[in-house]
PDB file of C-alpha atoms in Angstrom:
ATOM      1  CA  UNK A 132     -25.299  14.872   6.677  1.00  0.00           C
ATOM      2  CA  UNK A 133     -24.306  16.930   3.763  1.00  0.00           C
ATOM      3  CA  UNK A 134     -24.822  20.667   2.794  1.00  0.00           C
ATOM      4  CA  UNK A 135     -25.929  21.241  -0.866  1.00  0.00           C
ATOM      5  CA  UNK A 136     -27.091  24.711  -1.896  1.00  0.00           C
ATOM      6  CA  UNK A 137     -27.297  25.872   1.781  1.00  0.00           C
ATOM      7  CA  UNK A 138     -29.769  23.027   2.781  1.00  0.00           C
ATOM      8  CA  UNK A 139     -28.812  20.393   4.908  1.00  0.00           C
ATOM      9  CA  UNK A 140     -29.459  16.731   3.364  1.00  0.00           C
ATOM     10  CA  UNK A 141     -29.489  13.538   5.769  1.00  0.00           C
ATOM     11  CA  UNK A 142     -27.283  10.917   4.687  1.00  0.00           C
ATOM     12  CA  UNK A 143     -25.738   7.500   5.727  1.00  0.00           C
ATOM     13  CA  UNK A 144     -22.740   7.681   8.191  1.00  0.00           C
ATOM     14  CA  UNK A 145     -19.993   5.425   8.618  1.00  0.00           C
ATOM     15  CA  UNK A 146     -16.505   4.385   6.963  1.00  0.00           C
ATOM     16  CA  UNK A 147     -17.931   2.944   3.908  1.00  0.00           C
ATOM     17  CA  UNK A 148     -19.853   6.121   3.242  1.00  0.00           C
ATOM     18  CA  UNK A 149     -16.938   8.237   4.127  1.00  0.00           C
ATOM     19  CA  UNK A 150     -14.506   6.005   1.810  1.00  0.00           C
ATOM     20  CA  UNK A 151     -17.057   6.163  -0.887  1.00  0.00           C
ATOM     21  CA  UNK A 152     -17.401  10.017  -0.708  1.00  0.00           C
ATOM     22  CA  UNK A 153     -13.515  10.235  -0.525  1.00  0.00           C
ATOM     23  CA  UNK A 154     -13.167   8.814  -3.794  1.00  0.00           C
ATOM     24  CA  UNK A 155     -15.122  11.724  -5.580  1.00  0.00           C
ATOM     25  CA  UNK A 156     -12.137  14.071  -5.710  1.00  0.00           C
ATOM     26  CA  UNK A 157     -10.026  11.492  -6.905  1.00  0.00           C
ATOM     27  CA  UNK A 158     -11.579  10.153  -9.502  1.00  0.00           C
ATOM     28  CA  UNK A 159     -12.594  13.773 -10.616  1.00  0.00           C
ATOM     29  CA  UNK A 160      -8.987  14.854 -10.952  1.00  0.00           C
ATOM     30  CA  UNK A 161      -7.893  11.697 -12.588  1.00  0.00           C
ATOM     31  CA  UNK A 162     -10.510  12.129 -15.122  1.00  0.00           C
ATOM     32  CA  UNK A 163      -9.794  15.714 -15.810  1.00  0.00           C
ATOM     33  CA  UNK A 164      -5.727  15.478 -15.500  1.00  0.00           C
ATOM     34  CA  UNK A 165      -4.996  12.370 -17.318  1.00  0.00           C
ATOM     35  CA  UNK A 166      -4.240  13.842 -20.577  1.00  0.00           C
ATOM     36  CA  UNK A 167      -1.629  16.129 -18.901  1.00  0.00           C
ATOM     37  CA  UNK A 168      -0.025  13.325 -17.055  1.00  0.00           C
ATOM     38  CA  UNK A 169       0.547  10.915 -20.015  1.00  0.00           C
ATOM     39  CA  UNK A 170       3.753  12.582 -21.070  1.00  0.00           C
ATOM     40  CA  UNK A 171       5.137  12.150 -17.779  1.00  0.00           C
ATOM     41  CA  UNK A 172       3.913   8.450 -16.925  1.00  0.00           C
ATOM     42  CA  UNK A 173       5.602   5.259 -17.313  1.00  0.00           C
ATOM     43  CA  UNK A 174       5.736   4.510 -21.084  1.00  0.00           C
ATOM     44  CA  UNK A 175       4.290   0.963 -21.932  1.00  0.00           C
ATOM     45  CA  UNK A 176       3.690  -0.554 -25.190  1.00  0.00           C
ATOM     46  CA  UNK A 177       0.020   0.639 -25.236  1.00  0.00           C
ATOM     47  CA  UNK A 178      -0.694   3.647 -23.061  1.00  0.00           C
ATOM     48  CA  UNK A 179       1.306   5.025 -20.350  1.00  0.00           C
ATOM     49  CA  UNK A 180       1.061   4.068 -16.540  1.00  0.00           C
ATOM     50  CA  UNK A 181       0.375   7.614 -14.584  1.00  0.00           C
ATOM     51  CA  UNK A 182      -1.310   6.963 -11.371  1.00  0.00           C
ATOM     52  CA  UNK A 183      -2.545   4.092  -9.245  1.00  0.00           C
ATOM     53  CA  UNK A 184      -5.055   4.613  -6.412  1.00  0.00           C
ATOM     54  CA  UNK A 185      -6.819   2.646  -3.621  1.00  0.00           C
ATOM     55  CA  UNK A 186      -9.331   4.862  -1.658  1.00  0.00           C
ATOM     56  CA  UNK A 187      -7.125   7.593  -0.638  1.00  0.00           C
ATOM     57  CA  UNK A 188      -3.755   6.382  -1.392  1.00  0.00           C
ATOM     58  CA  UNK A 189      -1.898   7.577  -4.656  1.00  0.00           C
ATOM     59  CA  UNK A 190       1.023   6.196  -6.394  1.00  0.00           C
ATOM     60  CA  UNK A 191       2.567   7.507  -9.542  1.00  0.00           C
ATOM     61  CA  UNK A 192       4.727   5.920 -12.051  1.00  0.00           C
ATOM     62  CA  UNK A 193       7.200   7.337 -14.505  1.00  0.00           C
ATOM     63  CA  UNK A 194      10.257   7.016 -16.540  1.00  0.00           C
ATOM     64  CA  UNK A 195      12.091   9.454 -14.153  1.00  0.00           C
ATOM     65  CA  UNK A 196      11.846  10.636 -10.613  1.00  0.00           C
ATOM     66  CA  UNK A 197      10.754  14.407 -11.738  1.00  0.00           C
ATOM     67  CA  UNK A 198       7.900  12.857 -13.757  1.00  0.00           C
ATOM     68  CA  UNK A 199       6.545  11.002 -11.133  1.00  0.00           C
ATOM     69  CA  UNK A 200       6.686  13.625  -8.602  1.00  0.00           C
ATOM     70  CA  UNK A 201       5.320  15.953 -11.201  1.00  0.00           C
ATOM     71  CA  UNK A 202       2.069  13.698 -11.302  1.00  0.00           C
ATOM     72  CA  UNK A 203       1.774  13.876  -7.698  1.00  0.00           C
ATOM     73  CA  UNK A 204       2.325  17.536  -7.425  1.00  0.00           C
ATOM     74  CA  UNK A 205      -0.315  18.433 -10.084  1.00  0.00           C
ATOM     75  CA  UNK A 206      -2.644  15.953  -8.419  1.00  0.00           C
ATOM     76  CA  UNK A 207      -2.312  18.049  -5.220  1.00  0.00           C
ATOM     77  CA  UNK A 208      -2.621  21.468  -6.942  1.00  0.00           C
ATOM     78  CA  UNK A 209      -5.752  20.413  -8.043  1.00  0.00           C
ATOM     79  CA  UNK A 210      -6.967  19.058  -4.822  1.00  0.00           C
ATOM     80  CA  UNK A 211      -5.987  22.519  -3.209  1.00  0.00           C
ATOM     81  CA  UNK A 212      -7.663  24.429  -6.011  1.00  0.00           C
ATOM     82  CA  UNK A 213     -11.074  22.495  -6.507  1.00  0.00           C
ATOM     83  CA  UNK A 214     -11.498  20.656  -3.213  1.00  0.00           C
ATOM     84  CA  UNK A 215      -9.474  22.747  -0.632  1.00  0.00           C
ATOM     85  CA  UNK A 216      -7.649  19.633   0.645  1.00  0.00           C
ATOM     86  CA  UNK A 217      -4.042  18.679   1.038  1.00  0.00           C
ATOM     87  CA  UNK A 218      -1.756  15.722   0.979  1.00  0.00           C
ATOM     88  CA  UNK A 219      -0.204  15.187   4.411  1.00  0.00           C
ATOM     89  CA  UNK A 220       3.791  15.956   4.563  1.00  0.00           C
ATOM     90  CA  UNK A 221       4.262  12.713   6.427  1.00  0.00           C
ATOM     91  CA  UNK A 222       2.513  10.660   3.506  1.00  0.00           C
ATOM     92  CA  UNK A 223       5.094  11.651   0.820  1.00  0.00           C
ATOM     93  CA  UNK A 224       7.868   9.706  -0.529  1.00  0.00           C
ATOM     94  CA  UNK A 225       9.461   8.706  -3.631  1.00  0.00           C
ATOM     95  CA  UNK A 226      11.832   5.759  -4.682  1.00  0.00           C
ATOM     96  CA  UNK A 227      14.009   4.962  -7.606  1.00  0.00           C
ATOM     97  CA  UNK A 228      15.398   1.850  -8.770  1.00  0.00           C
ATOM     98  CA  UNK A 229      18.880   0.806  -7.409  1.00  0.00           C
ATOM     99  CA  UNK A 230      21.575   2.378  -9.622  1.00  0.00           C
ATOM    100  CA  UNK A 231      19.376   5.337 -10.377  1.00  0.00           C
ATOM    101  CA  UNK A 232      21.364   8.407  -9.251  1.00  0.00           C
ATOM    102  CA  UNK A 233      18.295  10.767  -9.677  1.00  0.00           C
ATOM    103  CA  UNK A 234      17.346  12.627  -6.251  1.00  0.00           C
ATOM    104  CA  UNK A 235      14.273  14.864  -5.779  1.00  0.00           C
ATOM    105  CA  UNK A 236      14.708  18.699  -6.134  1.00  0.00           C
ATOM    106  CA  UNK A 237      13.375  19.099  -2.670  1.00  0.00           C
ATOM    107  CA  UNK A 238      14.198  16.384  -0.591  1.00  0.00           C
ATOM    108  CA  UNK A 239      12.419  17.582   2.574  1.00  0.00           C
ATOM    109  CA  UNK A 240       9.213  17.531   0.593  1.00  0.00           C
ATOM    110  CA  UNK A 241       9.797  14.291  -1.011  1.00  0.00           C
ATOM    111  CA  UNK A 242      12.006  12.206   1.043  1.00  0.00           C
ATOM    112  CA  UNK A 243      13.859   9.585  -0.968  1.00  0.00           C
ATOM    113  CA  UNK A 244      13.366   5.876   0.549  1.00  0.00           C
ATOM    114  CA  UNK A 245      14.720   2.714  -0.459  1.00  0.00           C
ATOM    115  CA  UNK A 246      11.524   0.639   0.760  1.00  0.00           C
ATOM    116  CA  UNK A 247       7.903   1.902   1.007  1.00  0.00           C
ATOM    117  CA  UNK A 248       4.832   0.476   1.773  1.00  0.00           C
ATOM    118  CA  UNK A 249       2.059  -0.327  -1.132  1.00  0.00           C
ATOM    119  CA  UNK A 250      -0.991  -1.680   0.169  1.00  0.00           C
ATOM    120  CA  UNK A 251       0.626  -3.879   2.724  1.00  0.00           C
ATOM    121  CA  UNK A 252       3.440  -4.685   0.409  1.00  0.00           C
ATOM    122  CA  UNK A 253       6.978  -3.647   1.431  1.00  0.00           C
ATOM    123  CA  UNK A 254       8.541  -2.718  -2.051  1.00  0.00           C
ATOM    124  CA  UNK A 255      12.253  -2.183  -2.287  1.00  0.00           C
ATOM    125  CA  UNK A 256      14.248  -0.304  -4.665  1.00  0.00           C
ATOM    126  CA  UNK A 257      16.634  -3.361  -5.236  1.00  0.00           C
ATOM    127  CA  UNK A 258      13.408  -5.485  -6.240  1.00  0.00           C
ATOM    128  CA  UNK A 259      14.292  -7.831  -2.862  1.00  0.00           C
ATOM    129  CA  UNK A 260      11.338  -9.564  -1.102  1.00  0.00           C
ATOM    130  CA  UNK A 261      13.370  -9.374   2.272  1.00  0.00           C
ATOM    131  CA  UNK A 262      11.500  -6.453   3.840  1.00  0.00           C
ATOM    132  CA  UNK A 263       7.998  -7.653   2.695  1.00  0.00           C
ATOM    133  CA  UNK A 264       9.071 -11.235   4.122  1.00  0.00           C
ATOM    134  CA  UNK A 265      10.027  -9.640   7.261  1.00  0.00           C
ATOM    135  CA  UNK A 266       6.767  -7.581   7.470  1.00  0.00           C
ATOM    136  CA  UNK A 267       4.795 -10.705   6.902  1.00  0.00           C
ATOM    137  CA  UNK A 268       6.473 -12.731   9.311  1.00  0.00           C
ATOM    138  CA  UNK A 269       5.805 -10.253  11.971  1.00  0.00           C
ATOM    139  CA  UNK A 270       2.348  -9.992  11.115  1.00  0.00           C
ATOM    140  CA  UNK A 271       1.812 -13.725  10.983  1.00  0.00           C
ATOM    141  CA  UNK A 272       3.101 -14.122  14.338  1.00  0.00           C
ATOM    142  CA  UNK A 273       0.923 -11.295  15.658  1.00  0.00           C
ATOM    143  CA  UNK A 274      -2.163 -13.220  14.183  1.00  0.00           C
ATOM    144  CA  UNK A 275      -0.635 -16.389  15.746  1.00  0.00           C
ATOM    145  CA  UNK A 276      -0.659 -14.966  19.243  1.00  0.00           C
ATOM    146  CA  UNK A 277      -4.094 -13.392  19.005  1.00  0.00           C
ATOM    147  CA  UNK A 278      -5.785 -16.668  17.872  1.00  0.00           C
ATOM    148  CA  UNK A 279      -4.301 -20.258  18.169  1.00  0.00           C
ATOM    149  CA  UNK A 280      -1.504 -19.140  20.629  1.00  0.00           C
ATOM    150  CA  UNK A 281      -3.724 -16.976  22.801  1.00  0.00           C
ATOM    151  CA  UNK A 282      -4.322 -18.226  26.319  1.00  0.00           C
ATOM    152  CA  UNK A 283      -8.177 -18.433  25.574  1.00  0.00           C
ATOM    153  CA  UNK A 284      -7.294 -21.007  22.895  1.00  0.00           C
ATOM    154  CA  UNK A 285      -5.159 -23.489  25.277  1.00  0.00           C
ATOM    155  CA  UNK A 286      -8.016 -25.862  25.886  1.00  0.00           C
ATOM    156  CA  UNK A 287      -8.910 -26.123  21.834  1.00  0.00           C
ATOM    157  CA  UNK A 288      -8.089 -29.364  20.514  1.00  0.00           C
ATOM    158  CA  UNK A 289      -4.936 -29.532  18.289  1.00  0.00           C
ATOM    159  CA  UNK A 290      -7.088 -29.924  15.031  1.00  0.00           C
ATOM    160  CA  UNK A 291      -9.200 -26.570  15.771  1.00  0.00           C
ATOM    161  CA  UNK A 292      -6.008 -24.760  16.678  1.00  0.00           C
ATOM    162  CA  UNK A 293      -4.463 -25.708  13.467  1.00  0.00           C
ATOM    163  CA  UNK A 294      -7.856 -24.776  11.367  1.00  0.00           C
ATOM    164  CA  UNK A 295      -7.629 -21.536  13.178  1.00  0.00           C
ATOM    165  CA  UNK A 296      -4.072 -21.126  12.316  1.00  0.00           C
ATOM    166  CA  UNK A 297      -4.892 -21.639   8.778  1.00  0.00           C
ATOM    167  CA  UNK A 298      -7.859 -19.057   8.898  1.00  0.00           C
ATOM    168  CA  UNK A 299      -5.934 -16.275  10.936  1.00  0.00           C
ATOM    169  CA  UNK A 300      -2.334 -16.636  10.156  1.00  0.00           C
ATOM    170  CA  UNK A 301      -2.256 -18.215   6.289  1.00  0.00           C
ATOM    171  CA  UNK A 302      -4.057 -15.087   4.811  1.00  0.00           C
ATOM    172  CA  UNK A 303      -1.116 -12.916   6.324  1.00  0.00           C
ATOM    173  CA  UNK A 304       1.157 -14.748   3.912  1.00  0.00           C
ATOM    174  CA  UNK A 305      -1.139 -15.321   1.112  1.00  0.00           C
ATOM    175  CA  UNK A 306      -1.715 -11.771   0.367  1.00  0.00           C
ATOM    176  CA  UNK A 307       1.817 -10.811   0.538  1.00  0.00           C
ATOM    177  CA  UNK A 308       3.538 -13.662  -1.322  1.00  0.00           C
ATOM    178  CA  UNK A 309       1.290 -13.463  -4.293  1.00  0.00           C
ATOM    179  CA  UNK A 310       3.851 -11.110  -5.854  1.00  0.00           C
ATOM    180  CA  UNK A 311       7.215 -12.952  -4.524  1.00  0.00           C
ATOM    181  CA  UNK A 312       9.168 -14.981  -7.013  1.00  0.00           C
ATOM    182  CA  UNK A 313       9.999 -18.574  -5.662  1.00  0.00           C
ATOM    183  CA  UNK A 314      13.186 -18.093  -3.428  1.00  0.00           C
ATOM    184  CA  UNK A 315      14.656 -21.298  -1.713  1.00  0.00           C
ATOM    185  CA  UNK A 316      16.073 -19.388   1.411  1.00  0.00           C
ATOM    186  CA  UNK A 317      12.564 -17.685   2.107  1.00  0.00           C
ATOM    187  CA  UNK A 318      11.083 -21.250   1.636  1.00  0.00           C
ATOM    188  CA  UNK A 319      13.400 -22.718   4.412  1.00  0.00           C
ATOM    189  CA  UNK A 320      12.660 -19.928   6.644  1.00  0.00           C
ATOM    190  CA  UNK A 321       8.776 -20.473   5.742  1.00  0.00           C
ATOM    191  CA  UNK A 322       9.045 -24.160   6.762  1.00  0.00           C
ATOM    192  CA  UNK A 323      10.938 -23.283  10.118  1.00  0.00           C
ATOM    193  CA  UNK A 324       8.168 -20.682  10.882  1.00  0.00           C
ATOM    194  CA  UNK A 325       5.604 -23.108  10.200  1.00  0.00           C
ATOM    195  CA  UNK A 326       7.399 -25.778  12.203  1.00  0.00           C
ATOM    196  CA  UNK A 327       7.580 -23.275  15.202  1.00  0.00           C
ATOM    197  CA  UNK A 328       3.854 -22.115  15.241  1.00  0.00           C
ATOM    198  CA  UNK A 329       2.770 -25.968  14.939  1.00  0.00           C
ATOM    199  CA  UNK A 330       4.937 -27.158  17.731  1.00  0.00           C
ATOM    200  CA  UNK A 331       3.710 -23.910  19.921  1.00  0.00           C
TER     201      UNK A 331
END
């Protein structure tokens, strides 16, 4: 239920509704503050990239670490002022490209990391995909042991186990590898992983 003007109004409940309503503060702040963020965003040929968002995840981009932090600090200031909401301390981190010596003014508030998770992808400051591949391999094994490798599937025919592996395990890889450049070593490791799972 939602209170509007002192009156209680009924409404749908559930995660979809909560997710939809959670977008309102995010979208309102972006619409209002985008002109203020443009000078601090990552400058491209047409218009600057300032902020990316998915549900309640926020990612800023800038030509400088201070610019990226400024955008998120301003976003949080608006979130507190207009919506009485905060960003959790544990949800903050910042990253610069390898070789960039910028450090945040407040390292406790904005811990500097060399890898962080963006919508399931492990992004590294070096541009390497090794951390993302390790995370993908771990989730693939988890999906394998919960599906075709589970004790409940032991009596399934081999073709059904392989079909189940394609439905449950392959999407874990397909989602993450969509941004990876081809690499011979990762290809070898992927072949080995597939052989082990098929043998199992």
